[in-house]
PDB file of C-alpha atoms in Angstrom:
ATOM      1  CA  MET A   1      30.353  58.562  25.719  1.00  0.00           C
ATOM      2  CA  GLU A   2      29.760  59.864  29.259  1.00  0.00           C
ATOM      3  CA  LYS A   3      32.464  57.201  30.460  1.00  0.00           C
ATOM      4  CA  MET A   4      34.635  58.170  28.564  1.00  0.00           C
ATOM      5  CA  LEU A   5      35.163  61.736  29.084  1.00  0.00           C
ATOM      6  CA  PRO A   6      37.367  61.524  32.272  1.00  0.00           C
ATOM      7  CA  ARG A   7      40.008  59.508  30.478  1.00  0.00           C
ATOM      8  CA  ILE A   8      39.750  62.498  27.782  1.00  0.00           C
ATOM      9  CA  ILE A   9      40.299  65.079  29.922  1.00  0.00           C
ATOM     10  CA  PHE A  10      42.918  63.235  31.321  1.00  0.00           C
ATOM     11  CA  THR A  11      44.911  62.434  28.619  1.00  0.00           C
ATOM     12  CA  ILE A  12      44.333  66.269  27.638  1.00  0.00           C
ATOM     13  CA  MET A  13      45.469  67.566  31.230  1.00  0.00           C
ATOM     14  CA  VAL A  14      48.412  65.097  30.350  1.00  0.00           C
ATOM     15  CA  LEU A  15      49.141  66.968  27.088  1.00  0.00           C
ATOM     16  CA  THR A  16      48.573  70.604  27.801  1.00  0.00           C
ATOM     17  CA  GLY A  17      51.040  69.777  30.874  1.00  0.00           C
ATOM     18  CA  LEU A  18      54.090  67.738  28.888  1.00  0.00           C
ATOM     19  CA  ALA A  19      53.668  70.831  26.026  1.00  0.00           C
ATOM     20  CA  TRP A  20      54.484  73.280  28.721  1.00  0.00           C
ATOM     21  CA  ALA A  21      57.216  70.889  30.847  1.00  0.00           C
ATOM     22  CA  GLN A  22      60.385  72.797  31.268  1.00  0.00           C
ATOM     23  CA  THR A  23      62.355  69.924  32.571  1.00  0.00           C
ATOM     24  CA  LEU A  24      62.678  66.158  32.410  1.00  0.00           C
ATOM     25  CA  SER A  25      61.262  65.756  35.705  1.00  0.00           C
ATOM     26  CA  ASP A  26      58.734  67.300  34.967  1.00  0.00           C
ATOM     27  CA  ILE A  27      58.153  64.555  32.021  1.00  0.00           C
ATOM     28  CA  GLU A  28      58.957  61.554  34.164  1.00  0.00           C
ATOM     29  CA  ARG A  29      56.427  63.230  36.803  1.00  0.00           C
ATOM     30  CA  TYR A  30      53.296  63.216  34.470  1.00  0.00           C
ATOM     31  CA  ARG A  31      54.310  60.105  32.860  1.00  0.00           C
ATOM     32  CA  LYS A  32      54.423  57.692  36.511  1.00  0.00           C
ATOM     33  CA  GLN A  33      50.573  60.513  36.962  1.00  0.00           C
ATOM     34  CA  TYR A  34      49.013  58.679  34.315  1.00  0.00           C
ATOM     35  CA  GLU A  35      51.049  55.071  35.130  1.00  0.00           C
ATOM     36  CA  ASP A  36      48.485  55.296  38.356  1.00  0.00           C
ATOM     37  CA  TYR A  37      45.514  56.618  36.922  1.00  0.00           C
ATOM     38  CA  LEU A  38      45.608  53.148  34.274  1.00  0.00           C
ATOM     39  CA  ARG A  39      46.439  50.670  37.350  1.00  0.00           C
ATOM     40  CA  SER A  40      43.234  52.864  38.868  1.00  0.00           C
ATOM     41  CA  MET A  41      41.121  51.703  36.361  1.00  0.00           C
ATOM     42  CA  GLN A  42      41.836  48.337  36.117  1.00  0.00           C
ATOM     43  CA  GLN A  43      41.487  48.141  39.875  1.00  0.00           C
ATOM     44  CA  GLY A  44      37.721  49.969  39.936  1.00  0.00           C
ATOM     45  CA  GLN A  45      39.170  52.882  41.976  1.00  0.00           C
ATOM     46  CA  THR A  46      38.156  55.448  39.581  1.00  0.00           C
ATOM     47  CA  GLY A  47      34.090  54.914  39.520  1.00  0.00           C
ATOM     48  CA  LEU A  48      33.959  53.838  35.711  1.00  0.00           C
ATOM     49  CA  ASP A  49      31.779  51.514  34.689  1.00  0.00           C
ATOM     50  CA  LEU A  50      34.007  48.645  32.817  1.00  0.00           C
ATOM     51  CA  ASN A  51      31.537  45.745  32.823  1.00  0.00           C
ATOM     52  CA  GLU A  52      30.277  46.794  29.317  1.00  0.00           C
ATOM     53  CA  ASP A  53      33.271  46.946  27.813  1.00  0.00           C
ATOM     54  CA  GLN A  54      34.247  43.737  29.637  1.00  0.00           C
ATOM     55  CA  ALA A  55      31.036  42.138  28.257  1.00  0.00           C
ATOM     56  CA  ILE A  56      32.263  43.248  24.672  1.00  0.00           C
ATOM     57  CA  ILE A  57      35.877  41.846  24.992  1.00  0.00           C
ATOM     58  CA  GLY A  58      35.994  38.480  25.120  1.00  0.00           C
ATOM     59  CA  ASP A  59      36.465  35.205  23.462  1.00  0.00           C
ATOM     60  CA  ILE A  60      33.549  35.004  20.457  1.00  0.00           C
ATOM     61  CA  PRO A  61      33.837  31.431  18.994  1.00  0.00           C
ATOM     62  CA  SER A  62      34.092  31.773  15.477  1.00  0.00           C
ATOM     63  CA  GLU A  63      31.757  28.415  14.610  1.00  0.00           C
ATOM     64  CA  PHE A  64      29.029  27.147  16.247  1.00  0.00           C
ATOM     65  CA  TYR A  65      27.386  23.614  15.879  1.00  0.00           C
ATOM     66  CA  ILE A  66      23.845  22.583  15.828  1.00  0.00           C
ATOM     67  CA  ILE A  67      23.724  19.670  18.136  1.00  0.00           C
ATOM     68  CA  LYS A  68      20.830  17.712  16.481  1.00  0.00           C
ATOM     69  CA  LYS A  69      18.081  16.088  19.086  1.00  0.00           C
ATOM     70  CA  GLU A  70      17.106  12.841  17.846  1.00  0.00           C
ATOM     71  CA  LYS A  71      13.784  11.477  18.669  1.00  0.00           C
ATOM     72  CA  ASP A  72      13.005   9.406  21.157  1.00  0.00           C
ATOM     73  CA  ILE A  73      12.040   5.797  20.333  1.00  0.00           C
ATOM     74  CA  LYS A  74      10.743   3.297  22.690  1.00  0.00           C
ATOM     75  CA  PRO A  75      12.106  -0.328  22.476  1.00  0.00           C
ATOM     76  CA  ASP A  76       9.057  -1.680  21.776  1.00  0.00           C
ATOM     77  CA  GLU A  77       7.931   1.020  19.571  1.00  0.00           C
ATOM     78  CA  LYS A  78       7.596   0.276  15.743  1.00  0.00           C
ATOM     79  CA  LEU A  79       7.350   1.523  12.017  1.00  0.00           C
ATOM     80  CA  LYS A  80       3.828   0.179  11.322  1.00  0.00           C
ATOM     81  CA  TYR A  81       3.171  -0.791   7.786  1.00  0.00           C
ATOM     82  CA  PHE A  82       0.078   1.137   5.884  1.00  0.00           C
ATOM     83  CA  GLY A  83      -2.679  -0.481   4.940  1.00  0.00           C
ATOM     84  CA  TYR A  84      -2.288  -4.414   7.308  1.00  0.00           C
ATOM     85  CA  ASP A  85      -4.851  -2.829  10.302  1.00  0.00           C
ATOM     86  CA  PHE A  86      -7.397  -2.371   8.298  1.00  0.00           C
ATOM     87  CA  PHE A  87      -8.591  -6.377   8.003  1.00  0.00           C
ATOM     88  CA  THR A  88      -8.047  -6.267  12.071  1.00  0.00           C
ATOM     89  CA  LEU A  89      -9.841  -3.159  13.049  1.00  0.00           C
ATOM     90  CA  ARG A  90     -13.025  -4.552  13.556  1.00  0.00           C
ATOM     91  CA  ASP A  91     -15.061  -7.476  15.665  1.00  0.00           C
ATOM     92  CA  SER A  92     -17.474  -8.778  13.205  1.00  0.00           C
ATOM     93  CA  ILE A  93     -18.310  -7.929   9.980  1.00  0.00           C
ATOM     94  CA  PRO A  94     -22.343  -7.323   9.159  1.00  0.00           C
ATOM     95  CA  ILE A  95     -23.598  -7.921   6.070  1.00  0.00           C
ATOM     96  CA  TRP A  96     -27.553  -7.672   5.656  1.00  0.00           C
ATOM     97  CA  ASP A  97     -29.329 -10.266   3.902  1.00  0.00           C
ATOM     98  CA  ASN A  98     -32.022  -7.322   2.678  1.00  0.00           C
ATOM     99  CA  LEU A  99     -29.360  -5.659   0.097  1.00  0.00           C
ATOM    100  CA  PRO A 100     -30.407  -5.206  -3.240  1.00  0.00           C
ATOM    101  CA  MET A 101     -29.112  -8.660  -5.627  1.00  0.00           C
ATOM    102  CA  PRO A 102     -25.911  -7.834  -7.767  1.00  0.00           C
ATOM    103  CA  PRO A 103     -26.921  -8.249 -11.003  1.00  0.00           C
ATOM    104  CA  SER A 104     -24.126 -10.362 -10.943  1.00  0.00           C
ATOM    105  CA  TYR A 105     -25.238 -13.097  -7.734  1.00  0.00           C
ATOM    106  CA  ARG A 106     -25.279 -16.722  -9.413  1.00  0.00           C
ATOM    107  CA  LEU A 107     -27.645 -19.330  -7.414  1.00  0.00           C
ATOM    108  CA  GLY A 108     -26.305 -22.262  -6.033  1.00  0.00           C
ATOM    109  CA  PRO A 109     -26.326 -25.346  -3.914  1.00  0.00           C
ATOM    110  CA  GLY A 110     -28.164 -24.208  -0.719  1.00  0.00           C
ATOM    111  CA  ASP A 111     -29.895 -20.948  -1.595  1.00  0.00           C
ATOM    112  CA  GLU A 112     -33.054 -20.712  -0.827  1.00  0.00           C
ATOM    113  CA  ILE A 113     -36.228 -20.221  -4.295  1.00  0.00           C
ATOM    114  CA  ILE A 114     -39.337 -18.632  -3.559  1.00  0.00           C
ATOM    115  CA  ILE A 115     -41.885 -19.643  -6.057  1.00  0.00           C
ATOM    116  CA  SER A 116     -44.941 -17.716  -5.819  1.00  0.00           C
ATOM    117  CA  LEU A 117     -48.876 -18.089  -7.992  1.00  0.00           C
ATOM    118  CA  TRP A 118     -51.535 -15.443  -7.504  1.00  0.00           C
ATOM    119  CA  GLY A 119     -54.729 -14.420  -9.626  1.00  0.00           C
ATOM    120  CA  GLU A 120     -56.488 -17.827 -10.721  1.00  0.00           C
ATOM    121  CA  THR A 121     -54.354 -20.017  -9.877  1.00  0.00           C
ATOM    122  CA  GLN A 122     -52.814 -19.227  -5.956  1.00  0.00           C
ATOM    123  CA  LEU A 123     -49.612 -20.683  -4.830  1.00  0.00           C
ATOM    124  CA  ARG A 124     -46.563 -20.463  -2.808  1.00  0.00           C
ATOM    125  CA  SER A 125     -43.950 -22.739  -1.604  1.00  0.00           C
ATOM    126  CA  SER A 126     -40.031 -22.889  -0.977  1.00  0.00           C
ATOM    127  CA  TYR A 127     -37.279 -24.941  -2.499  1.00  0.00           C
ATOM    128  CA  THR A 128     -33.639 -25.342  -1.597  1.00  0.00           C
ATOM    129  CA  ILE A 129     -31.337 -26.208  -4.433  1.00  0.00           C
ATOM    130  CA  GLY A 130     -29.433 -29.456  -3.544  1.00  0.00           C
ATOM    131  CA  ARG A 131     -26.546 -29.668  -4.031  1.00  0.00           C
ATOM    132  CA  ASP A 132     -26.951 -30.882  -7.414  1.00  0.00           C
ATOM    133  CA  GLY A 133     -28.126 -27.948  -8.782  1.00  0.00           C
ATOM    134  CA  MET A 134     -31.708 -28.650  -8.968  1.00  0.00           C
ATOM    135  CA  ILE A 135     -34.907 -28.296  -7.332  1.00  0.00           C
ATOM    136  CA  TYR A 136     -38.298 -31.025  -7.203  1.00  0.00           C
ATOM    137  CA  ILE A 137     -41.740 -29.067  -7.842  1.00  0.00           C
ATOM    138  CA  GLU A 138     -44.485 -31.580  -7.887  1.00  0.00           C
ATOM    139  CA  ARG A 139     -46.494 -32.084 -10.658  1.00  0.00           C
ATOM    140  CA  VAL A 140     -43.304 -29.988 -13.142  1.00  0.00           C
ATOM    141  CA  GLY A 141     -40.800 -32.131 -11.487  1.00  0.00           C
ATOM    142  CA  LYS A 142     -37.095 -31.798 -11.725  1.00  0.00           C
ATOM    143  CA  ILE A 143     -35.664 -28.540 -12.558  1.00  0.00           C
ATOM    144  CA  SER A 144     -31.893 -26.946 -12.711  1.00  0.00           C
ATOM    145  CA  LEU A 145     -30.875 -23.884 -11.161  1.00  0.00           C
ATOM    146  CA  ALA A 146     -27.109 -23.758 -10.564  1.00  0.00           C
ATOM    147  CA  ASP A 147     -25.239 -21.371 -12.207  1.00  0.00           C
ATOM    148  CA  LYS A 148     -28.102 -18.936 -13.158  1.00  0.00           C
ATOM    149  CA  SER A 149     -29.533 -15.593 -12.190  1.00  0.00           C
ATOM    150  CA  ILE A 150     -32.309 -15.026 -10.485  1.00  0.00           C
ATOM    151  CA  ASN A 151     -34.042 -12.815 -13.788  1.00  0.00           C
ATOM    152  CA  GLN A 152     -33.219 -16.431 -15.669  1.00  0.00           C
ATOM    153  CA  ALA A 153     -34.174 -18.650 -13.263  1.00  0.00           C
ATOM    154  CA  LYS A 154     -37.577 -16.674 -13.060  1.00  0.00           C
ATOM    155  CA  THR A 155     -37.831 -16.885 -17.300  1.00  0.00           C
ATOM    156  CA  TYR A 156     -37.194 -20.827 -17.101  1.00  0.00           C
ATOM    157  CA  LEU A 157     -39.597 -21.683 -14.241  1.00  0.00           C
ATOM    158  CA  GLU A 158     -42.522 -19.839 -15.772  1.00  0.00           C
ATOM    159  CA  LYS A 159     -41.965 -21.627 -19.286  1.00  0.00           C
ATOM    160  CA  GLN A 160     -41.735 -24.861 -17.317  1.00  0.00           C
ATOM    161  CA  PHE A 161     -44.729 -24.609 -14.855  1.00  0.00           C
ATOM    162  CA  GLN A 162     -47.088 -23.330 -18.719  1.00  0.00           C
ATOM    163  CA  LYS A 163     -46.955 -26.857 -19.176  1.00  0.00           C
ATOM    164  CA  VAL A 164     -48.686 -27.014 -16.249  1.00  0.00           C
ATOM    165  CA  TYR A 165     -50.969 -23.968 -15.551  1.00  0.00           C
ATOM    166  CA  GLU A 166     -52.507 -22.828 -18.612  1.00  0.00           C
ATOM    167  CA  THR A 167     -53.322 -19.553 -16.945  1.00  0.00           C
ATOM    168  CA  LEU A 168     -50.004 -18.456 -17.182  1.00  0.00           C
ATOM    169  CA  LYS A 169     -50.044 -18.284 -21.400  1.00  0.00           C
ATOM    170  CA  GLY A 170     -51.014 -16.250 -23.174  1.00  0.00           C
ATOM    171  CA  SER A 171     -50.659 -12.242 -23.875  1.00  0.00           C
ATOM    172  CA  ARG A 172     -53.551 -12.160 -21.214  1.00  0.00           C
ATOM    173  CA  PRO A 173     -52.844 -14.617 -18.180  1.00  0.00           C
ATOM    174  CA  SER A 174     -54.547 -14.689 -15.511  1.00  0.00           C
ATOM    175  CA  THR A 175     -52.496 -15.987 -12.862  1.00  0.00           C
ATOM    176  CA  PHE A 176     -48.676 -14.191 -12.397  1.00  0.00           C
ATOM    177  CA  MET A 177     -45.954 -15.479 -11.444  1.00  0.00           C
ATOM    178  CA  ASP A 178     -43.164 -14.393  -9.181  1.00  0.00           C
ATOM    179  CA  VAL A 179     -39.490 -15.586  -8.299  1.00  0.00           C
ATOM    180  CA  SER A 180     -37.278 -14.688  -5.090  1.00  0.00           C
ATOM    181  CA  LEU A 181     -35.209 -15.499  -3.194  1.00  0.00           C
ATOM    182  CA  GLY A 182     -35.490 -16.370   0.389  1.00  0.00           C
ATOM    183  CA  GLN A 183     -32.123 -17.686   2.468  1.00  0.00           C
ATOM    184  CA  LEU A 184     -29.187 -17.375   0.763  1.00  0.00           C
ATOM    185  CA  LYS A 185     -26.423 -20.158   0.757  1.00  0.00           C
ATOM    186  CA  SER A 186     -22.549 -19.354   2.023  1.00  0.00           C
ATOM    187  CA  ILE A 187     -19.903 -19.990  -0.621  1.00  0.00           C
ATOM    188  CA  ASN A 188     -16.603 -21.978   0.020  1.00  0.00           C
ATOM    189  CA  VAL A 189     -13.748 -19.541  -0.709  1.00  0.00           C
ATOM    190  CA  THR A 190      -9.960 -21.254  -0.421  1.00  0.00           C
ATOM    191  CA  PHE A 191      -7.125 -18.757   0.110  1.00  0.00           C
ATOM    192  CA  VAL A 192      -4.082 -19.912  -0.674  1.00  0.00           C
ATOM    193  CA  GLY A 193      -0.581 -17.289   0.072  1.00  0.00           C
ATOM    194  CA  GLU A 194       0.282 -14.558   2.476  1.00  0.00           C
ATOM    195  CA  VAL A 195      -2.679 -14.830   4.532  1.00  0.00           C
ATOM    196  CA  LYS A 196      -3.092 -14.873   8.497  1.00  0.00           C
ATOM    197  CA  LEU A 197      -5.114 -17.729   8.381  1.00  0.00           C
ATOM    198  CA  PRO A 198      -5.130 -19.670   4.597  1.00  0.00           C
ATOM    199  CA  GLY A 199      -7.578 -22.580   4.073  1.00  0.00           C
ATOM    200  CA  ILE A 200     -10.912 -23.321   3.126  1.00  0.00           C
ATOM    201  CA  HIS A 201     -13.767 -20.624   4.337  1.00  0.00           C
ATOM    202  CA  PRO A 202     -17.159 -19.615   4.079  1.00  0.00           C
ATOM    203  CA  VAL A 203     -18.320 -16.481   3.598  1.00  0.00           C
ATOM    204  CA  HIS A 204     -21.635 -14.531   2.423  1.00  0.00           C
ATOM    205  CA  PRO A 205     -22.364 -14.533  -0.657  1.00  0.00           C
ATOM    206  CA  PHE A 206     -22.369 -10.890  -0.744  1.00  0.00           C
ATOM    207  CA  SER A 207     -19.287 -10.661   0.285  1.00  0.00           C
ATOM    208  CA  THR A 208     -16.496  -8.269  -1.548  1.00  0.00           C
ATOM    209  CA  VAL A 209     -12.521  -9.494  -1.429  1.00  0.00           C
ATOM    210  CA  LEU A 210     -12.196  -7.039   1.176  1.00  0.00           C
ATOM    211  CA  THR A 211     -14.815  -8.056   3.436  1.00  0.00           C
ATOM    212  CA  SER A 212     -13.408 -11.961   2.765  1.00  0.00           C
ATOM    213  CA  LEU A 213      -9.752 -11.253   3.596  1.00  0.00           C
ATOM    214  CA  ILE A 214     -11.334  -9.926   7.113  1.00  0.00           C
ATOM    215  CA  GLN A 215     -12.438 -13.435   7.674  1.00  0.00           C
ATOM    216  CA  ALA A 216      -9.116 -15.308   6.428  1.00  0.00           C
ATOM    217  CA  GLY A 217      -7.416 -12.485   9.107  1.00  0.00           C
ATOM    218  CA  GLY A 218      -6.242 -10.121   6.811  1.00  0.00           C
ATOM    219  CA  VAL A 219      -3.010 -10.089   4.389  1.00  0.00           C
ATOM    220  CA  ASP A 220      -0.109 -10.923   6.590  1.00  0.00           C
ATOM    221  CA  THR A 221       3.309  -7.706   5.875  1.00  0.00           C
ATOM    222  CA  THR A 222       4.467 -10.641   4.104  1.00  0.00           C
ATOM    223  CA  GLY A 223       2.605 -10.484   1.947  1.00  0.00           C
ATOM    224  CA  SER A 224       1.208  -7.585  -1.249  1.00  0.00           C
ATOM    225  CA  LEU A 225      -1.599  -5.779  -0.705  1.00  0.00           C
ATOM    226  CA  ARG A 226      -1.150  -4.416  -4.434  1.00  0.00           C
ATOM    227  CA  ASN A 227      -1.753  -7.888  -6.186  1.00  0.00           C
ATOM    228  CA  ILE A 228      -4.589  -9.790  -5.077  1.00  0.00           C
ATOM    229  CA  GLN A 229      -5.874 -12.324  -7.450  1.00  0.00           C
ATOM    230  CA  ILE A 230      -8.566 -13.735  -7.394  1.00  0.00           C
ATOM    231  CA  ILE A 231      -9.152 -17.049  -9.588  1.00  0.00           C
ATOM    232  CA  ARG A 232     -12.864 -18.937 -10.217  1.00  0.00           C
ATOM    233  CA  GLY A 233     -12.526 -22.009 -12.271  1.00  0.00           C
ATOM    234  CA  ASP A 234     -10.761 -22.025 -15.910  1.00  0.00           C
ATOM    235  CA  ASP A 235     -10.664 -18.094 -15.948  1.00  0.00           C
ATOM    236  CA  ASP A 236      -7.557 -16.032 -16.008  1.00  0.00           C
ATOM    237  CA  PRO A 237      -6.811 -14.645 -12.119  1.00  0.00           C
ATOM    238  CA  GLU A 238      -8.069 -11.604 -11.734  1.00  0.00           C
ATOM    239  CA  GLU A 239      -5.775  -8.409  -9.955  1.00  0.00           C
ATOM    240  CA  VAL A 240      -6.639  -6.475  -7.465  1.00  0.00           C
ATOM    241  CA  ASP A 241      -4.994  -3.235  -5.763  1.00  0.00           C
ATOM    242  CA  LEU A 242      -6.255  -2.328  -2.022  1.00  0.00           C
ATOM    243  CA  TYR A 243      -4.082  -0.041  -2.315  1.00  0.00           C
ATOM    244  CA  ALA A 244      -6.714   1.837  -4.553  1.00  0.00           C
ATOM    245  CA  PHE A 245      -9.042   1.615  -2.190  1.00  0.00           C
ATOM    246  CA  LEU A 246      -7.462   2.444   0.407  1.00  0.00           C
ATOM    247  CA  LEU A 247      -6.420   5.485  -0.720  1.00  0.00           C
ATOM    248  CA  SER A 248      -9.550   6.900  -2.847  1.00  0.00           C
ATOM    249  CA  GLY A 249     -11.707   4.629  -2.870  1.00  0.00           C
ATOM    250  CA  GLU A 250     -11.342   2.708  -5.934  1.00  0.00           C
ATOM    251  CA  THR A 251     -13.566  -0.415  -6.115  1.00  0.00           C
ATOM    252  CA  GLY A 252     -12.981  -0.929 -10.037  1.00  0.00           C
TER     253      GLY A 252
END
């Protein structure tokens, strides 16, 4: 408002002078004075600051364009497949033999059986199941233990030993018997399909699907983690979805 005051005063003076002008020469003189005043303003000779007006007056764009900045991707940078690196993030798989025996574990060739008798008869011997699934016990003979659980093997062995050791019989025996596992066999598992190291691999008997696949190098990215099949003999294939485990920890 202070910057506009001189212009307003000058305009009032011109209009007042025009109202009292008596001749055309007076009007022409006032007109020239006003033009001189306008020119002096344009040349910055009036002392008025026109920068503010000049800053407001200008070409204001009617459209604004948003420039999308693309993420810089290195030539050697690739998107990773989810879950596939789970099999390669370790150098070894620790599996301890002193873990509780799974109820589903079946005896087979290579398993070591430890038979202990105590009480009136003292005996402790270990036997390794042969390729035919049998063990030989002196005075008892050959006994087949293949494909039996440890509890089934204990019941069967106790019946066979009762034929030789009378003190194991009856409701109040004087000799007692226990059967346990020693060294465990390795299981030969055949891996086929989209695994990195297909073929036959010996795995620990306590191995799971995950630890077994780790031993086989893992699943290739051309294969699916949602449809892994476990085939046992003539049984129907069992399907395993590893994403259920990787995302929520489901093992069933």
